[in-house]
Amino acid sequence: MTRPHHDNVDHAEIAKFDALASRWWDREGEFKPLHDINPLRLGYIDGHVSLAGKRVIDVGCGGGILSEAMAQRGANVTGIDLGEAPLAVARLHQMESGVEVDYRHISVEALAEEAPASFDVVTCLEMLEHVPDPGSVIRACAKLVKPGGHLFFSTINRNPKAYAFAILGAEYVLGLLPRGTHEYRKFIRPSELSAWCREQGLRLQDQTGLTYNPVTRRYRLTASDVSVNYMVHACPEWQGPATETA
Ligand code: SAH
């Protein structure tokens, strides 16, 4: 087992995902929301970067729902997570699906030291709200991306509406997610996420909301509504060595 060199990890969070891991690919199970939103987020990412042929790192990949989908679009994907059980499920699933992804049990901070500026695209979806120090994850992601590359983050906003929808609605009323999946105080405002990005020399290119309609039971990308679930696209400001001018 690779020991994370850095302790930006909440072991209770890892245990939560470990316990549910066998259900990861059950489309009607605890991870149904991730399956339901996957085509939307994949379309958003692929629409911005054209995944085919790109070297991608999927941070906090879990059982590999997004990692596999990106590999199916022709990307060369590495998936990392600190949960052993989700990674074991991801490795088993790829044998079944025949989709190739390189899964590794390593922290994003350790990989950033090992392989800086190595990836065209960095994705870190639905993970930042589960770590003690999301700024440290963003710093490591900024280190992993190549000059001229792209980063995608998604998380949940922190305001009364987000509490009502993401916790009361999703966990208690509609039962879309197991109770205790999310903690309100770990939610992240877009202003906080963009400040962490700016501190790392990343510029926000775009943001979009991901909204759920309980009547139709459908999710949509809604550019103007980042009040609950949202996703951002960022790029490094620094695009490579400046060309000397005389
Ligand atoms: N990104 C995937 C899975 C989201 S679930 C998707 O959107 O489909 C959150 C994942 O984050 C879980 O697999 C959990 O094990 C992982 N995780 C939580 N804390 C982590 C940490 N500190 N480092 C790496 N992964 C972490």
mmCIF file with all atom_site columns, C-alpha atoms in Angstrom, residues 2-151:
data_model
loop_
_atom_site.group_PDB
_atom_site.id
_atom_site.type_symbol
_atom_site.label_atom_id
_atom_site.label_alt_id
_atom_site.label_comp_id
_atom_site.label_asym_id
_atom_site.label_entity_id
_atom_site.label_seq_id
_atom_site.pdbx_PDB_ins_code
_atom_site.Cartn_x
_atom_site.Cartn_y
_atom_site.Cartn_z
_atom_site.occupancy
_atom_site.B_iso_or_equiv
_atom_site.pdbx_formal_charge
_atom_site.auth_seq_id
_atom_site.auth_comp_id
_atom_site.auth_asym_id
_atom_site.auth_atom_id
_atom_site.pdbx_PDB_model_num
ATOM 1   C CA . THR A 1 2   ? 1.245   3.466  -0.841  1.00 0.00 ? 2   THR A CA 1
ATOM 2   C CA . ARG A 1 3   ? 1.163   5.626  2.259   1.00 0.00 ? 3   ARG A CA 1
ATOM 3   C CA . PRO A 1 4   ? 0.014   9.162  1.621   1.00 0.00 ? 4   PRO A CA 1
ATOM 4   C CA . HIS A 1 5   ? 3.008   11.373 2.499   1.00 0.00 ? 5   HIS A CA 1
ATOM 5   C CA . HIS A 1 6   ? 0.654   14.181 3.238   1.00 0.00 ? 6   HIS A CA 1
ATOM 6   C CA . ASP A 1 7   ? -2.240  13.985 5.624   1.00 0.00 ? 7   ASP A CA 1
ATOM 7   C CA . ASN A 1 8   ? -4.797  16.052 3.755   1.00 0.00 ? 8   ASN A CA 1
ATOM 8   C CA . VAL A 1 9   ? -7.273  13.248 4.204   1.00 0.00 ? 9   VAL A CA 1
ATOM 9   C CA . ASP A 1 10  ? -10.281 12.678 6.416   1.00 0.00 ? 10  ASP A CA 1
ATOM 10  C CA . HIS A 1 11  ? -10.234 8.958  7.198   1.00 0.00 ? 11  HIS A CA 1
ATOM 11  C CA . ALA A 1 12  ? -13.913 8.944  8.127   1.00 0.00 ? 12  ALA A CA 1
ATOM 12  C CA . GLU A 1 13  ? -14.661 10.142 4.587   1.00 0.00 ? 13  GLU A CA 1
ATOM 13  C CA . ILE A 1 14  ? -12.499 7.428  3.045   1.00 0.00 ? 14  ILE A CA 1
ATOM 14  C CA . ALA A 1 15  ? -14.223 4.814  5.251   1.00 0.00 ? 15  ALA A CA 1
ATOM 15  C CA . LYS A 1 16  ? -17.624 6.027  4.066   1.00 0.00 ? 16  LYS A CA 1
ATOM 16  C CA . PHE A 1 17  ? -16.727 5.457  0.411   1.00 0.00 ? 17  PHE A CA 1
ATOM 17  C CA . ASP A 1 18  ? -14.898 2.201  1.183   1.00 0.00 ? 18  ASP A CA 1
ATOM 18  C CA . ALA A 1 19  ? -18.024 0.790  2.840   1.00 0.00 ? 19  ALA A CA 1
ATOM 19  C CA . LEU A 1 20  ? -20.211 1.545  -0.172  1.00 0.00 ? 20  LEU A CA 1
ATOM 20  C CA . ALA A 1 21  ? -17.680 0.632  -2.857  1.00 0.00 ? 21  ALA A CA 1
ATOM 21  C CA . SER A 1 22  ? -19.266 -2.632 -3.993  1.00 0.00 ? 22  SER A CA 1
ATOM 22  C CA . ARG A 1 23  ? -22.328 -0.622 -5.037  1.00 0.00 ? 23  ARG A CA 1
ATOM 23  C CA . TRP A 1 24  ? -20.367 1.826  -7.187  1.00 0.00 ? 24  TRP A CA 1
ATOM 24  C CA . TRP A 1 25  ? -21.555 0.603  -10.564 1.00 0.00 ? 25  TRP A CA 1
ATOM 25  C CA . ASP A 1 26  ? -25.147 -0.094 -9.533  1.00 0.00 ? 26  ASP A CA 1
ATOM 26  C CA . ARG A 1 27  ? -26.983 2.550  -11.531 1.00 0.00 ? 27  ARG A CA 1
ATOM 27  C CA . GLU A 1 28  ? -29.927 2.412  -9.154  1.00 0.00 ? 28  GLU A CA 1
ATOM 28  C CA . GLY A 1 29  ? -27.822 2.358  -5.975  1.00 0.00 ? 29  GLY A CA 1
ATOM 29  C CA . GLU A 1 30  ? -26.122 4.886  -3.703  1.00 0.00 ? 30  GLU A CA 1
ATOM 30  C CA . PHE A 1 31  ? -24.052 6.290  -6.570  1.00 0.00 ? 31  PHE A CA 1
ATOM 31  C CA . LYS A 1 32  ? -27.018 6.768  -8.915  1.00 0.00 ? 32  LYS A CA 1
ATOM 32  C CA . PRO A 1 33  ? -26.559 10.571 -8.897  1.00 0.00 ? 33  PRO A CA 1
ATOM 33  C CA . LEU A 1 34  ? -22.977 10.187 -10.184 1.00 0.00 ? 34  LEU A CA 1
ATOM 34  C CA . HIS A 1 35  ? -24.206 7.906  -12.994 1.00 0.00 ? 35  HIS A CA 1
ATOM 35  C CA . ASP A 1 36  ? -27.009 10.316 -13.831 1.00 0.00 ? 36  ASP A CA 1
ATOM 36  C CA . ILE A 1 37  ? -24.782 13.396 -14.041 1.00 0.00 ? 37  ILE A CA 1
ATOM 37  C CA . ASN A 1 38  ? -21.942 11.623 -15.838 1.00 0.00 ? 38  ASN A CA 1
ATOM 38  C CA . PRO A 1 39  ? -23.032 12.284 -19.443 1.00 0.00 ? 39  PRO A CA 1
ATOM 39  C CA . LEU A 1 40  ? -23.512 15.976 -18.599 1.00 0.00 ? 40  LEU A CA 1
ATOM 40  C CA . ARG A 1 41  ? -20.118 16.475 -16.999 1.00 0.00 ? 41  ARG A CA 1
ATOM 41  C CA . LEU A 1 42  ? -18.390 14.357 -19.645 1.00 0.00 ? 42  LEU A CA 1
ATOM 42  C CA . GLY A 1 43  ? -20.021 16.465 -22.360 1.00 0.00 ? 43  GLY A CA 1
ATOM 43  C CA . TYR A 1 44  ? -18.953 19.650 -20.583 1.00 0.00 ? 44  TYR A CA 1
ATOM 44  C CA . ILE A 1 45  ? -15.314 18.511 -20.277 1.00 0.00 ? 45  ILE A CA 1
ATOM 45  C CA . ASP A 1 46  ? -15.060 17.036 -23.775 1.00 0.00 ? 46  ASP A CA 1
ATOM 46  C CA . GLY A 1 47  ? -16.767 20.107 -25.223 1.00 0.00 ? 47  GLY A CA 1
ATOM 47  C CA . HIS A 1 48  ? -14.079 22.346 -23.738 1.00 0.00 ? 48  HIS A CA 1
ATOM 48  C CA . VAL A 1 49  ? -10.944 20.272 -24.353 1.00 0.00 ? 49  VAL A CA 1
ATOM 49  C CA . SER A 1 50  ? -11.554 17.421 -26.880 1.00 0.00 ? 50  SER A CA 1
ATOM 50  C CA . LEU A 1 51  ? -10.476 14.488 -24.758 1.00 0.00 ? 51  LEU A CA 1
ATOM 51  C CA . ALA A 1 52  ? -9.243  12.199 -27.566 1.00 0.00 ? 52  ALA A CA 1
ATOM 52  C CA . GLY A 1 53  ? -5.486  11.734 -27.260 1.00 0.00 ? 53  GLY A CA 1
ATOM 53  C CA . LYS A 1 54  ? -5.199  13.844 -24.089 1.00 0.00 ? 54  LYS A CA 1
ATOM 54  C CA . ARG A 1 55  ? -3.310  12.756 -20.992 1.00 0.00 ? 55  ARG A CA 1
ATOM 55  C CA . VAL A 1 56  ? -5.799  13.070 -18.122 1.00 0.00 ? 56  VAL A CA 1
ATOM 56  C CA . ILE A 1 57  ? -5.540  12.724 -14.357 1.00 0.00 ? 57  ILE A CA 1
ATOM 57  C CA . ASP A 1 58  ? -8.824  12.087 -12.520 1.00 0.00 ? 58  ASP A CA 1
ATOM 58  C CA . VAL A 1 59  ? -8.316  13.064 -8.869  1.00 0.00 ? 59  VAL A CA 1
ATOM 59  C CA . GLY A 1 60  ? -10.581 11.274 -6.345  1.00 0.00 ? 60  GLY A CA 1
ATOM 60  C CA . CYS A 1 61  ? -11.757 8.944  -9.112  1.00 0.00 ? 61  CYS A CA 1
ATOM 61  C CA . GLY A 1 62  ? -13.630 6.531  -6.822  1.00 0.00 ? 62  GLY A CA 1
ATOM 62  C CA . GLY A 1 63  ? -14.982 3.522  -8.732  1.00 0.00 ? 63  GLY A CA 1
ATOM 63  C CA . GLY A 1 64  ? -14.071 5.139  -12.048 1.00 0.00 ? 64  GLY A CA 1
ATOM 64  C CA . ILE A 1 65  ? -17.396 6.360  -13.475 1.00 0.00 ? 65  ILE A CA 1
ATOM 65  C CA . LEU A 1 66  ? -15.867 9.492  -14.981 1.00 0.00 ? 66  LEU A CA 1
ATOM 66  C CA . SER A 1 67  ? -12.398 7.972  -15.587 1.00 0.00 ? 67  SER A CA 1
ATOM 67  C CA . GLU A 1 68  ? -13.819 5.194  -17.783 1.00 0.00 ? 68  GLU A CA 1
ATOM 68  C CA . ALA A 1 69  ? -16.083 7.572  -19.681 1.00 0.00 ? 69  ALA A CA 1
ATOM 69  C CA . MET A 1 70  ? -13.142 9.858  -20.493 1.00 0.00 ? 70  MET A CA 1
ATOM 70  C CA . ALA A 1 71  ? -11.040 6.862  -21.579 1.00 0.00 ? 71  ALA A CA 1
ATOM 71  C CA . GLN A 1 72  ? -13.902 5.800  -23.844 1.00 0.00 ? 72  GLN A CA 1
ATOM 72  C CA . ARG A 1 73  ? -13.628 9.190  -25.520 1.00 0.00 ? 73  ARG A CA 1
ATOM 73  C CA . GLY A 1 74  ? -10.005 8.360  -26.346 1.00 0.00 ? 74  GLY A CA 1
ATOM 74  C CA . ALA A 1 75  ? -8.167  9.971  -23.433 1.00 0.00 ? 75  ALA A CA 1
ATOM 75  C CA . ASN A 1 76  ? -5.216  8.331  -21.724 1.00 0.00 ? 76  ASN A CA 1
ATOM 76  C CA . VAL A 1 77  ? -6.531  8.384  -18.148 1.00 0.00 ? 77  VAL A CA 1
ATOM 77  C CA . THR A 1 78  ? -4.879  7.899  -14.766 1.00 0.00 ? 78  THR A CA 1
ATOM 78  C CA . GLY A 1 79  ? -7.294  7.719  -11.830 1.00 0.00 ? 79  GLY A CA 1
ATOM 79  C CA . ILE A 1 80  ? -6.125  8.326  -8.246  1.00 0.00 ? 80  ILE A CA 1
ATOM 80  C CA . ASP A 1 81  ? -7.960  7.932  -4.941  1.00 0.00 ? 81  ASP A CA 1
ATOM 81  C CA . LEU A 1 82  ? -7.077  7.220  -1.313  1.00 0.00 ? 82  LEU A CA 1
ATOM 82  C CA . GLY A 1 83  ? -9.867  4.662  -0.928  1.00 0.00 ? 83  GLY A CA 1
ATOM 83  C CA . GLU A 1 84  ? -8.622  1.097  -1.473  1.00 0.00 ? 84  GLU A CA 1
ATOM 84  C CA . ALA A 1 85  ? -12.069 -0.403 -1.998  1.00 0.00 ? 85  ALA A CA 1
ATOM 85  C CA . PRO A 1 86  ? -13.272 2.043  -4.667  1.00 0.00 ? 86  PRO A CA 1
ATOM 86  C CA . LEU A 1 87  ? -9.981  1.494  -6.550  1.00 0.00 ? 87  LEU A CA 1
ATOM 87  C CA . ALA A 1 88  ? -10.399 -2.292 -6.319  1.00 0.00 ? 88  ALA A CA 1
ATOM 88  C CA . VAL A 1 89  ? -13.906 -1.938 -7.744  1.00 0.00 ? 89  VAL A CA 1
ATOM 89  C CA . ALA A 1 90  ? -12.614 0.365  -10.493 1.00 0.00 ? 90  ALA A CA 1
ATOM 90  C CA . ARG A 1 91  ? -9.919  -2.166 -11.462 1.00 0.00 ? 91  ARG A CA 1
ATOM 91  C CA . LEU A 1 92  ? -12.454 -5.004 -11.551 1.00 0.00 ? 92  LEU A CA 1
ATOM 92  C CA . HIS A 1 93  ? -14.906 -2.967 -13.569 1.00 0.00 ? 93  HIS A CA 1
ATOM 93  C CA . GLN A 1 94  ? -12.393 -2.116 -16.261 1.00 0.00 ? 94  GLN A CA 1
ATOM 94  C CA . MET A 1 95  ? -11.714 -5.825 -16.754 1.00 0.00 ? 95  MET A CA 1
ATOM 95  C CA . GLU A 1 96  ? -15.402 -6.228 -17.437 1.00 0.00 ? 96  GLU A CA 1
ATOM 96  C CA . SER A 1 97  ? -15.803 -3.160 -19.630 1.00 0.00 ? 97  SER A CA 1
ATOM 97  C CA . GLY A 1 98  ? -12.458 -3.477 -21.408 1.00 0.00 ? 98  GLY A CA 1
ATOM 98  C CA . VAL A 1 99  ? -11.818 0.253  -20.939 1.00 0.00 ? 99  VAL A CA 1
ATOM 99  C CA . GLU A 1 100 ? -8.241  0.972  -19.968 1.00 0.00 ? 100 GLU A CA 1
ATOM 100 C CA . VAL A 1 101 ? -7.491  3.308  -17.069 1.00 0.00 ? 101 VAL A CA 1
ATOM 101 C CA . ASP A 1 102 ? -4.370  3.358  -14.892 1.00 0.00 ? 102 ASP A CA 1
ATOM 102 C CA . TYR A 1 103 ? -5.606  3.388  -11.270 1.00 0.00 ? 103 TYR A CA 1
ATOM 103 C CA . ARG A 1 104 ? -3.243  4.358  -8.468  1.00 0.00 ? 104 ARG A CA 1
ATOM 104 C CA . HIS A 1 105 ? -3.553  4.648  -4.701  1.00 0.00 ? 105 HIS A CA 1
ATOM 105 C CA . ILE A 1 106 ? -1.688  7.895  -4.124  1.00 0.00 ? 106 ILE A CA 1
ATOM 106 C CA . SER A 1 107 ? -2.524  11.340 -2.804  1.00 0.00 ? 107 SER A CA 1
ATOM 107 C CA . VAL A 1 108 ? -2.752  14.180 -5.288  1.00 0.00 ? 108 VAL A CA 1
ATOM 108 C CA . GLU A 1 109 ? -0.071  16.036 -3.328  1.00 0.00 ? 109 GLU A CA 1
ATOM 109 C CA . ALA A 1 110 ? 2.364   13.087 -3.653  1.00 0.00 ? 110 ALA A CA 1
ATOM 110 C CA . LEU A 1 111 ? 1.651   12.657 -7.360  1.00 0.00 ? 111 LEU A CA 1
ATOM 111 C CA . ALA A 1 112 ? 2.233   16.369 -7.933  1.00 0.00 ? 112 ALA A CA 1
ATOM 112 C CA . GLU A 1 113 ? 5.745   15.947 -6.520  1.00 0.00 ? 113 GLU A CA 1
ATOM 113 C CA . GLU A 1 114 ? 6.352   12.806 -8.535  1.00 0.00 ? 114 GLU A CA 1
ATOM 114 C CA . ALA A 1 115 ? 4.994   14.014 -11.876 1.00 0.00 ? 115 ALA A CA 1
ATOM 115 C CA . PRO A 1 116 ? 4.683   17.804 -12.091 1.00 0.00 ? 116 PRO A CA 1
ATOM 116 C CA . ALA A 1 117 ? 3.407   19.365 -15.344 1.00 0.00 ? 117 ALA A CA 1
ATOM 117 C CA . SER A 1 118 ? 2.507   15.953 -16.765 1.00 0.00 ? 118 SER A CA 1
ATOM 118 C CA . PHE A 1 119 ? -1.176  16.156 -17.670 1.00 0.00 ? 119 PHE A CA 1
ATOM 119 C CA . ASP A 1 120 ? -3.114  17.984 -20.373 1.00 0.00 ? 120 ASP A CA 1
ATOM 120 C CA . VAL A 1 121 ? -6.299  17.778 -18.336 1.00 0.00 ? 121 VAL A CA 1
ATOM 121 C CA . VAL A 1 122 ? -6.896  17.521 -14.582 1.00 0.00 ? 122 VAL A CA 1
ATOM 122 C CA . THR A 1 123 ? -10.373 16.582 -13.357 1.00 0.00 ? 123 THR A CA 1
ATOM 123 C CA . CYS A 1 124 ? -11.367 16.666 -9.691  1.00 0.00 ? 124 CYS A CA 1
ATOM 124 C CA . LEU A 1 125 ? -15.109 16.211 -9.391  1.00 0.00 ? 125 LEU A CA 1
ATOM 125 C CA . GLU A 1 126 ? -17.250 15.784 -6.270  1.00 0.00 ? 126 GLU A CA 1
ATOM 126 C CA . MET A 1 127 ? -14.147 15.358 -4.135  1.00 0.00 ? 127 MET A CA 1
ATOM 127 C CA . LEU A 1 128 ? -13.106 18.773 -2.759  1.00 0.00 ? 128 LEU A CA 1
ATOM 128 C CA . GLU A 1 129 ? -16.017 18.804 -0.274  1.00 0.00 ? 129 GLU A CA 1
ATOM 129 C CA . HIS A 1 130 ? -14.647 15.611 1.314   1.00 0.00 ? 130 HIS A CA 1
ATOM 130 C CA . VAL A 1 131 ? -11.108 16.795 2.168   1.00 0.00 ? 131 VAL A CA 1
ATOM 131 C CA . PRO A 1 132 ? -9.802  18.821 5.136   1.00 0.00 ? 132 PRO A CA 1
ATOM 132 C CA . ASP A 1 133 ? -7.834  21.271 2.966   1.00 0.00 ? 133 ASP A CA 1
ATOM 133 C CA . PRO A 1 134 ? -9.307  21.753 -0.524  1.00 0.00 ? 134 PRO A CA 1
ATOM 134 C CA . GLY A 1 135 ? -6.784  24.527 -1.238  1.00 0.00 ? 135 GLY A CA 1
ATOM 135 C CA . SER A 1 136 ? -3.984  21.969 -0.969  1.00 0.00 ? 136 SER A CA 1
ATOM 136 C CA . VAL A 1 137 ? -5.733  19.739 -3.540  1.00 0.00 ? 137 VAL A CA 1
ATOM 137 C CA . ILE A 1 138 ? -6.078  22.687 -5.916  1.00 0.00 ? 138 ILE A CA 1
ATOM 138 C CA . ARG A 1 139 ? -2.398  23.570 -5.412  1.00 0.00 ? 139 ARG A CA 1
ATOM 139 C CA . ALA A 1 140 ? -1.422  19.998 -6.322  1.00 0.00 ? 140 ALA A CA 1
ATOM 140 C CA . CYS A 1 141 ? -3.769  19.979 -9.333  1.00 0.00 ? 141 CYS A CA 1
ATOM 141 C CA . ALA A 1 142 ? -2.190  23.236 -10.545 1.00 0.00 ? 142 ALA A CA 1
ATOM 142 C CA . LYS A 1 143 ? 1.216   21.558 -10.268 1.00 0.00 ? 143 LYS A CA 1
ATOM 143 C CA . LEU A 1 144 ? 0.077   18.468 -12.209 1.00 0.00 ? 144 LEU A CA 1
ATOM 144 C CA . VAL A 1 145 ? -1.253  20.343 -15.232 1.00 0.00 ? 145 VAL A CA 1
ATOM 145 C CA . LYS A 1 146 ? 0.981   21.147 -18.199 1.00 0.00 ? 146 LYS A CA 1
ATOM 146 C CA . PRO A 1 147 ? 1.348   24.755 -19.336 1.00 0.00 ? 147 PRO A CA 1
ATOM 147 C CA . GLY A 1 148 ? -1.560  25.359 -21.682 1.00 0.00 ? 148 GLY A CA 1
ATOM 148 C CA . GLY A 1 149 ? -3.583  22.574 -20.039 1.00 0.00 ? 149 GLY A CA 1
ATOM 149 C CA . HIS A 1 150 ? -7.025  22.555 -18.455 1.00 0.00 ? 150 HIS A CA 1
ATOM 150 C CA . LEU A 1 151 ? -8.565  21.838 -15.055 1.00 0.00 ? 151 LEU A CA 1
#
